[in-house]
Tab-separated table of C-alpha atoms in Angstrom:
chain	number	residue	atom	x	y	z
A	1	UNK	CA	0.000	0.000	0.000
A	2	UNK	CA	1.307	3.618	-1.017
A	3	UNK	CA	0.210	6.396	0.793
A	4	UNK	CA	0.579	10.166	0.423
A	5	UNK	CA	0.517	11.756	4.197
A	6	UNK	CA	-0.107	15.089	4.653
A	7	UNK	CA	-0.077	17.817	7.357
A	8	UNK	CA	-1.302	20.635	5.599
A	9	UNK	CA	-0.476	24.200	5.972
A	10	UNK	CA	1.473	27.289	4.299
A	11	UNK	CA	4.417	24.826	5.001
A	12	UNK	CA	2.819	21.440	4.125
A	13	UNK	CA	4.980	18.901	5.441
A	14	UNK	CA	4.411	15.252	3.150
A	15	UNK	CA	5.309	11.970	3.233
A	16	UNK	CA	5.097	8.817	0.898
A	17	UNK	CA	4.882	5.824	2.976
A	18	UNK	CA	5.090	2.263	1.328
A	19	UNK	CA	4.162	-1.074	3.070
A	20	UNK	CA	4.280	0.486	6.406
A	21	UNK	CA	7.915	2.249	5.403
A	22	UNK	CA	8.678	5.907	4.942
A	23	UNK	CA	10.236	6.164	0.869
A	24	UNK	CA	10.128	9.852	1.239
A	25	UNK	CA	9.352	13.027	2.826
A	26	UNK	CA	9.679	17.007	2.864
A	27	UNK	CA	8.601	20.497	3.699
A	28	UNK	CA	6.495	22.148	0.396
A	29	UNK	CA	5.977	25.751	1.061
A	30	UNK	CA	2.864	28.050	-0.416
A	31	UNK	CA	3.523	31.074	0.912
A	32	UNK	CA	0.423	33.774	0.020
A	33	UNK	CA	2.488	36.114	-2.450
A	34	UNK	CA	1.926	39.555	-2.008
A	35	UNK	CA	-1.723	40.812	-3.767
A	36	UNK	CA	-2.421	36.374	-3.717
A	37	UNK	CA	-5.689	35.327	-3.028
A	38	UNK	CA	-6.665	32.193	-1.188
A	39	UNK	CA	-8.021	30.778	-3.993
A	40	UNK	CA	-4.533	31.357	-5.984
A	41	UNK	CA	-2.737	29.522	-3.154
A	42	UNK	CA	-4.947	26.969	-2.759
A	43	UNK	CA	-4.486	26.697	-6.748
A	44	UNK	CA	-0.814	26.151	-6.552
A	45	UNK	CA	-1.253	23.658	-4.082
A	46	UNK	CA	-3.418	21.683	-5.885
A	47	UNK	CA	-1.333	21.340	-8.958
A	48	UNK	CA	1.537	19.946	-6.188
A	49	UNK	CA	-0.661	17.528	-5.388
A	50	UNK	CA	-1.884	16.450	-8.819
A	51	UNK	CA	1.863	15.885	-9.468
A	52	UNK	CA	1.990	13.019	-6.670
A	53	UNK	CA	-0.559	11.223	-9.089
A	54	UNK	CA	1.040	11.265	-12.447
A	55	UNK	CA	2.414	8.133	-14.125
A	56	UNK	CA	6.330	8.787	-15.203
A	57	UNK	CA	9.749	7.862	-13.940
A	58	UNK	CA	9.992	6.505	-10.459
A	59	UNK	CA	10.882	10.214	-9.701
A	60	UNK	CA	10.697	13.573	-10.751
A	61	UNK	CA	13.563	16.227	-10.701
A	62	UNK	CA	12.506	17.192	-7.646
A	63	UNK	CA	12.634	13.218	-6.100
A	64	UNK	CA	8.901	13.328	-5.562
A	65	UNK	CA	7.178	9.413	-6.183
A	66	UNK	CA	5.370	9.538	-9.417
A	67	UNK	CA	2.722	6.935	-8.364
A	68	UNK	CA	-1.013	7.313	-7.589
A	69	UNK	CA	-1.341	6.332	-3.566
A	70	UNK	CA	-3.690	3.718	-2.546
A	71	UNK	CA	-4.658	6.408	0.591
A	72	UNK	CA	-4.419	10.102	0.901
A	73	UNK	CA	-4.127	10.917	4.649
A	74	UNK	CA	-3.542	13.989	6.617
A	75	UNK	CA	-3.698	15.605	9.657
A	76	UNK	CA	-7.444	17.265	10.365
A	77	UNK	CA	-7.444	21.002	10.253
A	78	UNK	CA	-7.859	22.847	13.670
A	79	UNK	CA	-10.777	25.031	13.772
A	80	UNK	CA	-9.560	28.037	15.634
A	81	UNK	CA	-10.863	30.933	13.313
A	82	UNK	CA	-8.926	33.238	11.501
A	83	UNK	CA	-7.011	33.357	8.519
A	84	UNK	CA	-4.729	30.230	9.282
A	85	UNK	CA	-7.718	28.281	9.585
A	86	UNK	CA	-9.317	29.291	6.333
A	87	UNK	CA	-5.940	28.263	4.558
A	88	UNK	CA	-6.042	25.136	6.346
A	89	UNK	CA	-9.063	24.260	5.656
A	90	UNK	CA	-8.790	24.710	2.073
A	91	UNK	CA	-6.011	22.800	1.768
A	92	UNK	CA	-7.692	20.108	3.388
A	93	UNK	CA	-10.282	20.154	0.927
A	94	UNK	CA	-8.151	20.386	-1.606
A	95	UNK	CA	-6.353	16.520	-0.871
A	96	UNK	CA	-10.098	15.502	-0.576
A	97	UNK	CA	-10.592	16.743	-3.908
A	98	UNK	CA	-7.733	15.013	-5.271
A	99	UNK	CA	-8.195	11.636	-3.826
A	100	UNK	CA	-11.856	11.573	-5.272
A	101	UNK	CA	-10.328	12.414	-8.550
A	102	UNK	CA	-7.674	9.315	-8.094
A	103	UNK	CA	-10.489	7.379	-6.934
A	104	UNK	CA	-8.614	6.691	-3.487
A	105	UNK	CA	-9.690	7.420	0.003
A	106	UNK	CA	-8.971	10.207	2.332
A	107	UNK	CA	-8.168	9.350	6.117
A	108	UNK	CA	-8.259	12.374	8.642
A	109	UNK	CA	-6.624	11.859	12.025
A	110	UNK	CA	-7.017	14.107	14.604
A	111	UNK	CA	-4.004	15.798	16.207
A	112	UNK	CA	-4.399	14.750	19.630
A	113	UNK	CA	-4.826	11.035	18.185
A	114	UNK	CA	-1.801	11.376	16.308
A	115	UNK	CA	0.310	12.564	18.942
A	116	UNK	CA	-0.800	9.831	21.471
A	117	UNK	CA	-0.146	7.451	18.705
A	118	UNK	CA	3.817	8.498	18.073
A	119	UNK	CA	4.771	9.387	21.521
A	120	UNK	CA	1.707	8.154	23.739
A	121	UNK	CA	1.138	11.846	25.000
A	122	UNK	CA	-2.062	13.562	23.532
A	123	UNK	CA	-0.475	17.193	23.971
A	124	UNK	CA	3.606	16.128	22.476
A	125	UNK	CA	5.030	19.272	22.061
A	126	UNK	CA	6.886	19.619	18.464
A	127	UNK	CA	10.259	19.053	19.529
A	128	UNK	CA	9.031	15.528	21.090
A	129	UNK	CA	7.098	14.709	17.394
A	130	UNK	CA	10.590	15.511	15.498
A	131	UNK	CA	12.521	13.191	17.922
A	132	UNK	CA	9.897	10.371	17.956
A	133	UNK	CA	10.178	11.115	13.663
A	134	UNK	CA	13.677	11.351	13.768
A	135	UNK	CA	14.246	7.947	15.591
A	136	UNK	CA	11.549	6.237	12.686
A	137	UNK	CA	13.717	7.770	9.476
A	138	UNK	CA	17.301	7.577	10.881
A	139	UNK	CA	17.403	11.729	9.976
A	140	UNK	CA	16.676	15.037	11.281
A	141	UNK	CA	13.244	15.880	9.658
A	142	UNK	CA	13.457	19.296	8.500
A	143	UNK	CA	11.072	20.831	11.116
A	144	UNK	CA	7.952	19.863	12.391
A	145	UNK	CA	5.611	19.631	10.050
A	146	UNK	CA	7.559	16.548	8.050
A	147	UNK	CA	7.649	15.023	11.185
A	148	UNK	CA	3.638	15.506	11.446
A	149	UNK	CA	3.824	14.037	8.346
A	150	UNK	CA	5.879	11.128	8.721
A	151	UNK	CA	3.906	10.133	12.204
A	152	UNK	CA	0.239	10.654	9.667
A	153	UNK	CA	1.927	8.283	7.240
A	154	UNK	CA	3.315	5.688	9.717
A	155	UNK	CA	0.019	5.849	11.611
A	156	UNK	CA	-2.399	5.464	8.696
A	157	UNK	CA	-0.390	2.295	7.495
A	158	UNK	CA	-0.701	0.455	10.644
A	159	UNK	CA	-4.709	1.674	10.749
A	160	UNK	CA	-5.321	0.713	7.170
A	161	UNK	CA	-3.077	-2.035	6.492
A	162	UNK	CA	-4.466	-4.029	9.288
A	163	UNK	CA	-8.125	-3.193	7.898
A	164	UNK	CA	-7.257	-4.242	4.140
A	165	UNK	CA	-5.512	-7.654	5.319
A	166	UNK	CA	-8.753	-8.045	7.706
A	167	UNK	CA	-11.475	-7.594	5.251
A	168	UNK	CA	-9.098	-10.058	2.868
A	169	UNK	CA	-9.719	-12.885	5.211
Protein backbone atom coordinates (compact mmCIF):
# COMPACT_ATOMS: atom_id res chain seq x y z
CA UNK A 1 0.00 0.00 0.00
CA UNK A 2 1.31 3.62 -1.02
CA UNK A 3 0.21 6.40 0.79
CA UNK A 4 0.58 10.17 0.42
CA UNK A 5 0.52 11.76 4.20
CA UNK A 6 -0.11 15.09 4.65
CA UNK A 7 -0.08 17.82 7.36
CA UNK A 8 -1.30 20.63 5.60
CA UNK A 9 -0.48 24.20 5.97
CA UNK A 10 1.47 27.29 4.30
CA UNK A 11 4.42 24.83 5.00
CA UNK A 12 2.82 21.44 4.13
CA UNK A 13 4.98 18.90 5.44
CA UNK A 14 4.41 15.25 3.15
CA UNK A 15 5.31 11.97 3.23
CA UNK A 16 5.10 8.82 0.90
CA UNK A 17 4.88 5.82 2.98
CA UNK A 18 5.09 2.26 1.33
CA UNK A 19 4.16 -1.07 3.07
CA UNK A 20 4.28 0.49 6.41
CA UNK A 21 7.91 2.25 5.40
CA UNK A 22 8.68 5.91 4.94
CA UNK A 23 10.24 6.16 0.87
CA UNK A 24 10.13 9.85 1.24
CA UNK A 25 9.35 13.03 2.83
CA UNK A 26 9.68 17.01 2.86
CA UNK A 27 8.60 20.50 3.70
CA UNK A 28 6.50 22.15 0.40
CA UNK A 29 5.98 25.75 1.06
CA UNK A 30 2.86 28.05 -0.42
CA UNK A 31 3.52 31.07 0.91
CA UNK A 32 0.42 33.77 0.02
CA UNK A 33 2.49 36.11 -2.45
CA UNK A 34 1.93 39.56 -2.01
CA UNK A 35 -1.72 40.81 -3.77
CA UNK A 36 -2.42 36.37 -3.72
CA UNK A 37 -5.69 35.33 -3.03
CA UNK A 38 -6.67 32.19 -1.19
CA UNK A 39 -8.02 30.78 -3.99
CA UNK A 40 -4.53 31.36 -5.98
CA UNK A 41 -2.74 29.52 -3.15
CA UNK A 42 -4.95 26.97 -2.76
CA UNK A 43 -4.49 26.70 -6.75
CA UNK A 44 -0.81 26.15 -6.55
CA UNK A 45 -1.25 23.66 -4.08
CA UNK A 46 -3.42 21.68 -5.89
CA UNK A 47 -1.33 21.34 -8.96
CA UNK A 48 1.54 19.95 -6.19
CA UNK A 49 -0.66 17.53 -5.39
CA UNK A 50 -1.88 16.45 -8.82
CA UNK A 51 1.86 15.89 -9.47
CA UNK A 52 1.99 13.02 -6.67
CA UNK A 53 -0.56 11.22 -9.09
CA UNK A 54 1.04 11.27 -12.45
CA UNK A 55 2.41 8.13 -14.13
CA UNK A 56 6.33 8.79 -15.20
CA UNK A 57 9.75 7.86 -13.94
CA UNK A 58 9.99 6.50 -10.46
CA UNK A 59 10.88 10.21 -9.70
CA UNK A 60 10.70 13.57 -10.75
CA UNK A 61 13.56 16.23 -10.70
CA UNK A 62 12.51 17.19 -7.65
CA UNK A 63 12.63 13.22 -6.10
CA UNK A 64 8.90 13.33 -5.56
CA UNK A 65 7.18 9.41 -6.18
CA UNK A 66 5.37 9.54 -9.42
CA UNK A 67 2.72 6.93 -8.36
CA UNK A 68 -1.01 7.31 -7.59
CA UNK A 69 -1.34 6.33 -3.57
CA UNK A 70 -3.69 3.72 -2.55
CA UNK A 71 -4.66 6.41 0.59
CA UNK A 72 -4.42 10.10 0.90
CA UNK A 73 -4.13 10.92 4.65
CA UNK A 74 -3.54 13.99 6.62
CA UNK A 75 -3.70 15.61 9.66
CA UNK A 76 -7.44 17.26 10.37
CA UNK A 77 -7.44 21.00 10.25
CA UNK A 78 -7.86 22.85 13.67
CA UNK A 79 -10.78 25.03 13.77
CA UNK A 80 -9.56 28.04 15.63
CA UNK A 81 -10.86 30.93 13.31
CA UNK A 82 -8.93 33.24 11.50
CA UNK A 83 -7.01 33.36 8.52
CA UNK A 84 -4.73 30.23 9.28
CA UNK A 85 -7.72 28.28 9.58
CA UNK A 86 -9.32 29.29 6.33
CA UNK A 87 -5.94 28.26 4.56
CA UNK A 88 -6.04 25.14 6.35
CA UNK A 89 -9.06 24.26 5.66
CA UNK A 90 -8.79 24.71 2.07
CA UNK A 91 -6.01 22.80 1.77
CA UNK A 92 -7.69 20.11 3.39
CA UNK A 93 -10.28 20.15 0.93
CA UNK A 94 -8.15 20.39 -1.61
CA UNK A 95 -6.35 16.52 -0.87
CA UNK A 96 -10.10 15.50 -0.58
CA UNK A 97 -10.59 16.74 -3.91
CA UNK A 98 -7.73 15.01 -5.27
CA UNK A 99 -8.19 11.64 -3.83
CA UNK A 100 -11.86 11.57 -5.27
CA UNK A 101 -10.33 12.41 -8.55
CA UNK A 102 -7.67 9.31 -8.09
CA UNK A 103 -10.49 7.38 -6.93
CA UNK A 104 -8.61 6.69 -3.49
CA UNK A 105 -9.69 7.42 0.00
CA UNK A 106 -8.97 10.21 2.33
CA UNK A 107 -8.17 9.35 6.12
CA UNK A 108 -8.26 12.37 8.64
CA UNK A 109 -6.62 11.86 12.02
CA UNK A 110 -7.02 14.11 14.60
CA UNK A 111 -4.00 15.80 16.21
CA UNK A 112 -4.40 14.75 19.63
CA UNK A 113 -4.83 11.03 18.19
CA UNK A 114 -1.80 11.38 16.31
CA UNK A 115 0.31 12.56 18.94
CA UNK A 116 -0.80 9.83 21.47
CA UNK A 117 -0.15 7.45 18.70
CA UNK A 118 3.82 8.50 18.07
CA UNK A 119 4.77 9.39 21.52
CA UNK A 120 1.71 8.15 23.74
CA UNK A 121 1.14 11.85 25.00
CA UNK A 122 -2.06 13.56 23.53
CA UNK A 123 -0.47 17.19 23.97
CA UNK A 124 3.61 16.13 22.48
CA UNK A 125 5.03 19.27 22.06
CA UNK A 126 6.89 19.62 18.46
CA UNK A 127 10.26 19.05 19.53
CA UNK A 128 9.03 15.53 21.09
CA UNK A 129 7.10 14.71 17.39
CA UNK A 130 10.59 15.51 15.50
CA UNK A 131 12.52 13.19 17.92
CA UNK A 132 9.90 10.37 17.96
CA UNK A 133 10.18 11.12 13.66
CA UNK A 134 13.68 11.35 13.77
CA UNK A 135 14.25 7.95 15.59
CA UNK A 136 11.55 6.24 12.69
CA UNK A 137 13.72 7.77 9.48
CA UNK A 138 17.30 7.58 10.88
CA UNK A 139 17.40 11.73 9.98
CA UNK A 140 16.68 15.04 11.28
CA UNK A 141 13.24 15.88 9.66
CA UNK A 142 13.46 19.30 8.50
CA UNK A 143 11.07 20.83 11.12
CA UNK A 144 7.95 19.86 12.39
CA UNK A 145 5.61 19.63 10.05
CA UNK A 146 7.56 16.55 8.05
CA UNK A 147 7.65 15.02 11.18
CA UNK A 148 3.64 15.51 11.45
CA UNK A 149 3.82 14.04 8.35
CA UNK A 150 5.88 11.13 8.72
CA UNK A 151 3.91 10.13 12.20
CA UNK A 152 0.24 10.65 9.67
CA UNK A 153 1.93 8.28 7.24
CA UNK A 154 3.31 5.69 9.72
CA UNK A 155 0.02 5.85 11.61
CA UNK A 156 -2.40 5.46 8.70
CA UNK A 157 -0.39 2.29 7.49
CA UNK A 158 -0.70 0.46 10.64
CA UNK A 159 -4.71 1.67 10.75
CA UNK A 160 -5.32 0.71 7.17
CA UNK A 161 -3.08 -2.03 6.49
CA UNK A 162 -4.47 -4.03 9.29
CA UNK A 163 -8.12 -3.19 7.90
CA UNK A 164 -7.26 -4.24 4.14
CA UNK A 165 -5.51 -7.65 5.32
CA UNK A 166 -8.75 -8.05 7.71
CA UNK A 167 -11.47 -7.59 5.25
CA UNK A 168 -9.10 -10.06 2.87
CA UNK A 169 -9.72 -12.88 5.21
Amino acid sequence: MVILALDLATKTGWAVVKDGRVIESGVQTFDKRRGESNGVLFLRARKWLTEFGHPGPAASAEGLLRAKPDLVAYEQAHFRGGAATEICVGLQTRAQEIAAEWGVESAPVPTSTLKKWATGVGRAEKPAMIAWAAKQIGRQPEDDNEADAIAVGLWAAGEFEIRSQESES
